[in-house]
Amino acid sequence: MQELASLVEANNMEVADTITQKSDSVSGATYFGSGKVTEIKEIANADDVQIIVLNDELTPSQIRNLEKETKLSFMDRTELILQVFSNRAQTKQAKLQVEIAKLQYQLPRIHPSGNPLDQQSASGGLANRGAGESKLELDRRVIRKRITALRNELKTVDKTVNVQSRRRTNTSLPLVSLVGYTNAGKSTTMNGLLNFNKEDSDDRKVFEKNMLFATLDTSVRRIDLADNTSFLLSDTVGFVSKLPHNLVESFKTTLKEAQDADILIQVIDISDAHWKNMLEVTEKTLKEVGVVDKPMIYAFNKADLKPDQQFPSIEGDNIYYSALDSKSIETLIQLIKQKIFANYKEATLLIPYDKQKVTEEILRNSQVTKKEFTNAGSLITANLSPEELERFNNYIEMESSNK
């Protein structure tokens, strides 16, 4: 219920009252028992509240029956999350994904009545309830046609995104992906890591705010450290319990960076009493979108809010840290490097001058520690991944032990 209140606030609405009911089962007709429905109506009328938000997904008939009996407007958890996502979506891809999910949610909720827009005339500052279509477009046939058109448009956008993703993954740089529950501190962690970039990175920072779903779009940044090690870092959309299935399906492409990652960093808000549930929700959602069997660092953020927690500290694959603490971020970087560069080996390569493209690629993407120019060609010493060692094998003069 606390999370529901945060979602309501994230949707620019104000919580007036919180009402709960203890019951062995839900009512098939109205979800709540008849006495609770009357209580809801009386409290709402007394406080001049005209919309009720429910912490579950209701059937279309349950919402219709509740609205008919109370003359109030009801929004279930699924619609609320869709509203928040709709307000937060910035890129073309995210906007299309959210609109498809909204239309799929709305389709079974269209019903023949004198005014099929009754459910969308909610007050309380709610603009664009549902998919924002006209009365005529709320016909099932038209909505199905609209969903098909949007899916086709999304396929085109996805192709462009996939090309961009392939360009990144075709580099030899390892990809690290931040995942986790919404508002756990992923964006703050990413910005903390960017602070250690050897070049000024203020213009590359991602948006961060203490709010559920502050950002939906995947951001990818290159991290170049002072010791010449580099990797790609992505910040993905946060998860939440009872995330609508249609939304999970729609965001599979958005989470492609996590699917392609060499290692995942699951950011967990250890200061939240429900962090174990949040961890379970994140791992369940990752499995639903096809992100499985990935090496993972469990990053327990906001350790500064736990009086008895020492930080920064590392225990196996776990790190306890604060994303606002530079020493914590430095410790996280050391753990990342330990994980992603474990199989790298130092090698010296002699590259003929007529193979300038090979030289440029190694200088751009590999961890170069030394370079000089000889009569025979460019002599480069670098720490290379197993794939790079195989790819540039013809140019290797000498290979040393593990880094």
C-alpha positions as a Python dict, from the first residue, in 0.01 Angstrom:
ca = {
    (1, 'M'): (0, 0, 0),
    (2, 'Q'): (295, 233, 62),
    (3, 'E'): (418, 156, -287),
    (4, 'L'): (71, 222, -428),
    (5, 'A'): (75, 564, -259),
    (6, 'S'): (412, 635, -420),
    (7, 'L'): (274, 534, -760),
    (8, 'V'): (-23, 766, -708),
    (9, 'E'): (213, 1054, -627),
    (10, 'A'): (428, 964, -929),
    (11, 'N'): (111, 1012, -1136),
    (12, 'N'): (75, 1368, -1003),
    (13, 'M'): (-218, 1278, -777),
    (14, 'E'): (-263, 1333, -405),
    (15, 'V'): (-354, 1059, -158),
    (16, 'A'): (-650, 1163, 56),
    (17, 'D'): (-728, 837, 241),
    (18, 'T'): (-612, 476, 266),
    (19, 'I'): (-875, 205, 304),
    (20, 'T'): (-810, -168, 352),
    (21, 'Q'): (-1027, -473, 399),
    (22, 'K'): (-938, -803, 560),
    (23, 'S'): (-1126, -1081, 382),
    (24, 'D'): (-1080, -1447, 296),
    (25, 'S'): (-1186, -1388, -63),
    (26, 'V'): (-1272, -1114, -308),
    (27, 'S'): (-1620, -1043, -437),
    (28, 'G'): (-1662, -1154, -797),
    (29, 'A'): (-1900, -864, -861),
    (30, 'T'): (-1740, -570, -681),
    (31, 'Y'): (-1403, -699, -548),
    (32, 'F'): (-1489, -561, -200),
    (33, 'G'): (-1777, -673, 17),
    (34, 'S'): (-2096, -467, 4),
    (35, 'G'): (-2029, -304, 342),
    (36, 'K'): (-1682, -193, 234),
    (37, 'V'): (-1819, -53, -92),
    (38, 'T'): (-2061, 162, 110),
    (39, 'E'): (-1778, 273, 340),
    (40, 'I'): (-1563, 371, 40),
    (41, 'K'): (-1847, 576, -103),
    (42, 'E'): (-1911, 756, 226),
    (43, 'I'): (-1544, 839, 290),
    (44, 'A'): (-1494, 957, -68),
    (45, 'N'): (-1799, 1181, -53),
    (46, 'A'): (-1696, 1325, 284),
    (47, 'D'): (-1350, 1416, 153),
    (48, 'D'): (-1473, 1523, -191),
    (49, 'V'): (-1268, 1244, -354),
    (50, 'Q'): (-1385, 1138, -697),
    (51, 'I'): (-1136, 869, -793),
    (52, 'I'): (-1045, 549, -608),
    (53, 'V'): (-718, 366, -683),
    (54, 'L'): (-710, -8, -612),
    (55, 'N'): (-398, -212, -534),
    (56, 'D'): (-486, -496, -770),
    (57, 'E'): (-599, -554, -1127),
    (58, 'L'): (-978, -571, -1142),
    (59, 'T'): (-1197, -726, -1407),
    (60, 'P'): (-1386, -490, -1638),
    (61, 'S'): (-1716, -593, -1478),
    (62, 'Q'): (-1587, -528, -1125),
    (63, 'I'): (-1489, -173, -1216),
    (64, 'R'): (-1820, -112, -1393),
    (65, 'N'): (-2018, -244, -1095),
    (66, 'L'): (-1818, -34, -848),
    (67, 'E'): (-1865, 281, -1052),
    (68, 'K'): (-2235, 211, -1094),
    (69, 'E'): (-2291, 159, -720),
    (70, 'T'): (-2079, 450, -595),
    (71, 'K'): (-2099, 705, -880),
    (72, 'L'): (-1721, 737, -840),
    (73, 'S'): (-1436, 667, -1079),
    (74, 'F'): (-1211, 365, -1011),
    (75, 'M'): (-859, 300, -1135),
    (76, 'D'): (-684, -30, -1070),
    (77, 'R'): (-311, -79, -1016),
    (78, 'T'): (-250, -181, -1375),
    (79, 'E'): (-405, 132, -1522),
    (80, 'L'): (-217, 346, -1272),
    (81, 'I'): (118, 198, -1375),
    (82, 'L'): (28, 245, -1741),
    (83, 'Q'): (-53, 609, -1666),
    (84, 'V'): (283, 662, -1497),
    (85, 'F'): (468, 494, -1784),
    (86, 'S'): (275, 705, -2034),
    (87, 'N'): (376, 1025, -1855),
    (88, 'R'): (742, 920, -1832),
    (89, 'A'): (799, 783, -2184),
    (90, 'Q'): (1037, 1005, -2380),
    (91, 'T'): (1164, 810, -2681),
    (92, 'K'): (956, 702, -2978),
    (93, 'Q'): (1011, 337, -2884),
    (94, 'A'): (892, 379, -2525),
    (95, 'K'): (587, 581, -2630),
    (96, 'L'): (481, 312, -2879),
    (97, 'Q'): (535, 35, -2625),
    (98, 'V'): (324, 209, -2363),
    (99, 'E'): (43, 296, -2604),
    (100, 'I'): (19, -65, -2721),
    (101, 'A'): (0, -187, -2360),
    (102, 'K'): (-266, 74, -2278),
    (103, 'L'): (-481, -24, -2575),
    (104, 'Q'): (-451, -393, -2487),
    (105, 'Y'): (-561, -311, -2133),
    (106, 'Q'): (-848, -98, -2258),
    (107, 'L'): (-981, -339, -2522),
    (108, 'P'): (-1179, -574, -2292),
    (109, 'R'): (-1300, -277, -2087),
    (110, 'I'): (-1502, -120, -2366),
    (111, 'H'): (-1870, -177, -2300),
    (112, 'P'): (-2191, -77, -2473),
    (113, 'S'): (-2348, 213, -2287),
    (114, 'G'): (-2495, 551, -2353),
    (115, 'N'): (-2151, 700, -2314),
    (116, 'P'): (-1857, 464, -2362),
    (117, 'L'): (-1632, 740, -2238),
    (118, 'D'): (-1789, 748, -1891),
    (119, 'Q'): (-1487, 574, -1746),
    (120, 'Q'): (-1259, 832, -1905),
    (121, 'S'): (-1435, 1142, -1779),
    (122, 'A'): (-1256, 1114, -1444),
    (123, 'S'): (-1184, 1432, -1259),
    (124, 'G'): (-901, 1489, -1017),
    (125, 'G'): (-669, 1630, -1282),
    (126, 'L'): (-649, 1310, -1484),
    (127, 'A'): (-577, 1394, -1843),
    (128, 'N'): (-560, 1141, -2124),
    (129, 'R'): (-718, 855, -1929),
    (130, 'G'): (-702, 537, -2135),
    (131, 'A'): (-544, 575, -2477),
    (132, 'G'): (-678, 923, -2537),
    (133, 'E'): (-880, 824, -2842),
    (134, 'S'): (-1210, 973, -2957),
    (135, 'K'): (-1548, 803, -2896),
    (136, 'L'): (-1549, 654, -3243),
    (137, 'E'): (-1201, 506, -3194),
    (138, 'L'): (-1310, 328, -2878),
    (139, 'D'): (-1476, 68, -3094),
    (140, 'R'): (-1307, -270, -3052),
    (141, 'R'): (-1243, -313, -3422),
    (142, 'V'): (-1076, 26, -3450),
    (143, 'I'): (-862, -37, -3143),
    (144, 'R'): (-744, -373, -3278),
    (145, 'K'): (-655, -202, -3604),
    (146, 'R'): (-469, 67, -3411),
    (147, 'I'): (-273, -194, -3212),
    (148, 'T'): (-168, -366, -3535),
    (149, 'A'): (-53, -36, -3685),
    (150, 'L'): (143, 51, -3371),
    (151, 'R'): (309, -291, -3363),
    (152, 'N'): (420, -250, -3723),
    (153, 'E'): (557, 95, -3643),
    (154, 'L'): (732, -43, -3335),
    (155, 'K'): (900, -315, -3545),
    (156, 'T'): (1055, -42, -3761),
    (157, 'V'): (1175, 150, -3456),
    (158, 'D'): (1304, -170, -3294),
    (159, 'K'): (1513, -245, -3605),
    (160, 'T'): (1685, 91, -3570),
    (161, 'V'): (1746, 31, -3199),
    (162, 'N'): (1878, -319, -3271),
    (163, 'V'): (2123, -181, -3529),
    (164, 'Q'): (2250, 68, -3272),
    (165, 'S'): (2276, -210, -3015),
    (166, 'R'): (2469, -433, -3257),
    (167, 'R'): (2711, -150, -3325),
    (168, 'R'): (2782, -135, -2954),
    (169, 'T'): (2807, -511, -2905),
    (170, 'N'): (3031, -547, -3209),
    (171, 'T'): (3296, -353, -3020),
    (172, 'S'): (3529, -547, -2794),
    (173, 'L'): (3421, -342, -2493),
    (174, 'P'): (3238, -542, -2224),
    (175, 'L'): (2881, -435, -2148),
    (176, 'V'): (2768, -386, -1788),
    (177, 'S'): (2395, -341, -1730),
    (178, 'L'): (2227, -191, -1423),
    (179, 'V'): (1897, -358, -1333),
    (180, 'G'): (1671, -348, -1032),
    (181, 'Y'): (1354, -231, -866),
    (182, 'T'): (1235, 119, -946),
    (183, 'N'): (1386, 392, -730),
    (184, 'A'): (1660, 161, -597),
    (185, 'G'): (1928, 403, -718),
    (186, 'K'): (2032, 277, -1063),
    (187, 'S'): (2055, 622, -1224),
    (188, 'T'): (2238, 764, -923),
    (189, 'T'): (2482, 473, -943),
    (190, 'M'): (2535, 531, -1314),
    (191, 'N'): (2605, 899, -1258),
    (192, 'G'): (2845, 806, -978),
    (193, 'L'): (3035, 579, -1217),
    (194, 'L'): (3041, 853, -1480),
    (195, 'N'): (3212, 1079, -1225),
    (196, 'F'): (3515, 849, -1254),
    (197, 'N'): (3529, 890, -1631),
    (198, 'K'): (3870, 1032, -1717),
    (199, 'E'): (3704, 1301, -1929),
    (200, 'D'): (3441, 1552, -1818),
    (201, 'S'): (3106, 1371, -1825),
    (202, 'D'): (2851, 1619, -1688),
    (203, 'D'): (2669, 1636, -2022),
    (204, 'R'): (2643, 1255, -2025),
    (205, 'K'): (2471, 1220, -1688),
    (206, 'V'): (2129, 1050, -1679),
    (207, 'F'): (1818, 1191, -1512),
    (208, 'E'): (1778, 1093, -1149),
    (209, 'K'): (1503, 1172, -901),
    (210, 'N'): (1363, 1018, -584),
    (211, 'M'): (1051, 896, -763),
    (212, 'L'): (916, 569, -897),
    (213, 'F'): (990, 530, -1269),
    (214, 'A'): (1178, 860, -1295),
    (215, 'T'): (1312, 731, -1626),
    (216, 'L'): (1194, 456, -1862),
    (217, 'D'): (1441, 471, -2147),
    (218, 'T'): (1760, 269, -2156),
    (219, 'S'): (2074, 486, -2149),
    (220, 'V'): (2415, 357, -2258),
    (221, 'R'): (2739, 535, -2174),
    (222, 'R'): (3104, 450, -2229),
    (223, 'I'): (3316, 455, -1913),
    (224, 'D'): (3685, 531, -1972),
    (225, 'L'): (3886, 500, -1652),
    (226, 'A'): (4222, 653, -1567),
    (227, 'D'): (4404, 317, -1599),
    (228, 'N'): (4290, 287, -1964),
    (229, 'T'): (4026, 24, -1887),
    (230, 'S'): (3692, 88, -2056),
    (231, 'F'): (3346, -65, -2062),
    (232, 'L'): (2993, 19, -2171),
    (233, 'L'): (2734, 85, -1899),
    (234, 'S'): (2358, 74, -1947),
    (235, 'D'): (2082, 192, -1714),
    (236, 'T'): (1752, 10, -1772),
    (237, 'V'): (1391, 74, -1672),
    (238, 'G'): (1311, -16, -1311),
    (239, 'F'): (1073, -294, -1214),
    (240, 'V'): (780, -300, -974),
    (241, 'S'): (558, -571, -829),
    (242, 'K'): (254, -669, -1035),
    (243, 'L'): (402, -506, -1345),
    (244, 'P'): (134, -543, -1616),
    (245, 'H'): (205, -842, -1840),
    (246, 'N'): (137, -644, -2159),
    (247, 'L'): (389, -386, -2046),
    (248, 'V'): (652, -652, -1976),
    (249, 'E'): (597, -792, -2325),
    (250, 'S'): (620, -446, -2481),
    (251, 'F'): (946, -359, -2305),
    (252, 'K'): (1138, -671, -2405),
    (253, 'T'): (1327, -482, -2675),
    (254, 'T'): (1401, -194, -2439),
    (255, 'L'): (1569, -444, -2206),
    (256, 'K'): (1786, -585, -2484),
    (257, 'E'): (2091, -419, -2329),
    (258, 'A'): (2042, -642, -2024),
    (259, 'Q'): (2009, -946, -2249),
    (260, 'D'): (2338, -863, -2423),
    (261, 'A'): (2527, -770, -2106),
    (262, 'D'): (2844, -946, -1999),
    (263, 'I'): (2748, -885, -1636),
    (264, 'L'): (2444, -747, -1455),
    (265, 'I'): (2455, -521, -1152),
    (266, 'Q'): (2133, -559, -958),
    (267, 'V'): (2088, -243, -752),
    (268, 'I'): (1893, -311, -432),
    (269, 'D'): (1769, -53, -180),
    (270, 'I'): (1885, -220, 140),
    (271, 'S'): (1726, 56, 350),
    (272, 'D'): (1379, -60, 241),
    (273, 'A'): (1222, -317, 473),
    (274, 'H'): (1087, -504, 168),
    (275, 'W'): (1417, -530, -21),
    (276, 'K'): (1401, -911, -37),
    (277, 'N'): (1062, -896, -210),
    (278, 'M'): (1200, -633, -450),
    (279, 'L'): (1495, -859, -532),
    (280, 'E'): (1256, -1146, -607),
    (281, 'V'): (1038, -924, -830),
    (282, 'T'): (1344, -808, -1026),
    (283, 'E'): (1471, -1160, -1086),
    (284, 'K'): (1124, -1284, -1182),
    (285, 'T'): (1080, -998, -1431),
    (286, 'L'): (1426, -1053, -1579),
    (287, 'K'): (1333, -1416, -1639),
    (288, 'E'): (1006, -1310, -1805),
    (289, 'V'): (1191, -1092, -2057),
    (290, 'G'): (1448, -1364, -2130),
    (291, 'V'): (1743, -1239, -1924),
    (292, 'V'): (1874, -1561, -1766),
    (293, 'D'): (2206, -1718, -1665),
    (294, 'K'): (2392, -1387, -1649),
    (295, 'P'): (2678, -1322, -1405),
    (296, 'M'): (2547, -1077, -1146),
    (297, 'I'): (2679, -838, -885),
    (298, 'Y'): (2429, -771, -606),
    (299, 'A'): (2477, -403, -524),
    (300, 'F'): (2309, -315, -193),
    (301, 'N'): (2265, 61, -221),
    (302, 'K'): (2174, 319, 48),
    (303, 'A'): (2386, 138, 306),
    (304, 'D'): (2445, 481, 461),
    (305, 'L'): (2082, 470, 581),
    (306, 'K'): (2149, 148, 779),
    (307, 'P'): (2325, 245, 1106),
    (308, 'D'): (2469, -104, 1161),
    (309, 'Q'): (2590, -156, 803),
    (310, 'Q'): (2960, -114, 721),
    (311, 'F'): (3024, 35, 377),
    (312, 'P'): (3175, 17, 130),
    (313, 'S'): (3235, -353, 176),
    (314, 'I'): (3246, -658, -51),
    (315, 'E'): (3129, -1008, 35),
    (316, 'G'): (3169, -1238, -265),
    (317, 'D'): (2935, -1109, -536),
    (318, 'N'): (2770, -865, -293),
    (319, 'I'): (2872, -504, -240),
    (320, 'Y'): (2730, -275, 28),
    (321, 'Y'): (2764, 87, -74),
    (322, 'S'): (2608, 429, -114),
    (323, 'A'): (2572, 564, -467),
    (324, 'L'): (2632, 913, -323),
    (325, 'D'): (2968, 814, -173),
    (326, 'S'): (3273, 840, -402),
    (327, 'K'): (3468, 575, -208),
    (328, 'S'): (3171, 337, -253),
    (329, 'I'): (3165, 396, -627),
    (330, 'E'): (3541, 343, -647),
    (331, 'T'): (3498, 11, -466),
    (332, 'L'): (3218, -85, -707),
    (333, 'I'): (3446, -6, -1002),
    (334, 'Q'): (3714, -237, -861),
    (335, 'L'): (3457, -518, -829),
    (336, 'I'): (3331, -460, -1185),
    (337, 'K'): (3686, -471, -1322),
    (338, 'Q'): (3758, -785, -1124),
    (339, 'K'): (3456, -957, -1278),
    (340, 'I'): (3464, -844, -1640),
    (341, 'F'): (3839, -844, -1696),
    (342, 'A'): (3918, -1173, -1518),
    (343, 'N'): (3999, -1357, -1844),
    (344, 'Y'): (4194, -1076, -2007),
    (345, 'K'): (4562, -1123, -2089),
    (346, 'E'): (4833, -875, -2171),
    (347, 'A'): (4976, -906, -2521),
    (348, 'T'): (5212, -710, -2743),
    (349, 'L'): (5106, -672, -3105),
    (350, 'L'): (5300, -556, -3408),
    (351, 'I'): (5060, -414, -3665),
    (352, 'P'): (5188, -318, -4012),
    (353, 'Y'): (5117, 36, -4122),
    (354, 'D'): (4901, -89, -4408),
    (355, 'K'): (4662, -232, -4144),
    (356, 'Q'): (4573, 109, -4002),
    (357, 'K'): (4210, 9, -3940),
    (358, 'V'): (4324, -269, -3705),
    (359, 'T'): (4542, -23, -3516),
    (360, 'E'): (4257, 228, -3486),
    (361, 'E'): (4019, -41, -3360),
    (362, 'I'): (4257, -158, -3088),
    (363, 'L'): (4337, 197, -2979),
    (364, 'R'): (3966, 281, -2969),
    (365, 'N'): (3826, -27, -2795),
    (366, 'S'): (4103, -215, -2618),
    (367, 'Q'): (4289, -148, -2292),
    (368, 'V'): (4610, -10, -2433),
    (369, 'T'): (4893, 29, -2182),
    (370, 'K'): (5177, 117, -2420),
    (371, 'K'): (5225, 212, -2782),
    (372, 'E'): (5521, 303, -3001),
    (373, 'F'): (5594, 330, -3369),
    (374, 'T'): (5873, 120, -3523),
    (375, 'N'): (6002, 71, -3873),
    (376, 'A'): (5798, -251, -3898),
    (377, 'G'): (5473, -101, -3778),
    (378, 'S'): (5277, 4, -3467),
    (379, 'L'): (5388, -181, -3154),
    (380, 'I'): (5099, -190, -2906),
    (381, 'T'): (5077, -352, -2564),
    (382, 'A'): (4720, -407, -2444),
    (383, 'N'): (4507, -621, -2218),
    (384, 'L'): (4287, -827, -2449),
    (385, 'S'): (3979, -1042, -2404),
    (386, 'P'): (3985, -1407, -2520),
    (387, 'E'): (3789, -1301, -2829),
    (388, 'E'): (4040, -1026, -2908),
    (389, 'L'): (4332, -1260, -2856),
    (390, 'E'): (4185, -1495, -3116),
    (391, 'R'): (4087, -1215, -3353),
    (392, 'F'): (4425, -1040, -3350),
    (393, 'N'): (4632, -1357, -3316),
    (394, 'N'): (4825, -1291, -3639),
    (395, 'Y'): (4965, -967, -3496),
    (396, 'I'): (5065, -1094, -3150),
    (397, 'E'): (5439, -1079, -3083),
    (398, 'M'): (5423, -1182, -2719),
    (399, 'E'): (5153, -1285, -2473),
    (400, 'S'): (5194, -1271, -2094),
    (401, 'S'): (4995, -1428, -1808),
    (402, 'N'): (4655, -1323, -1677),
    (403, 'K'): (4611, -958, -1595),
}
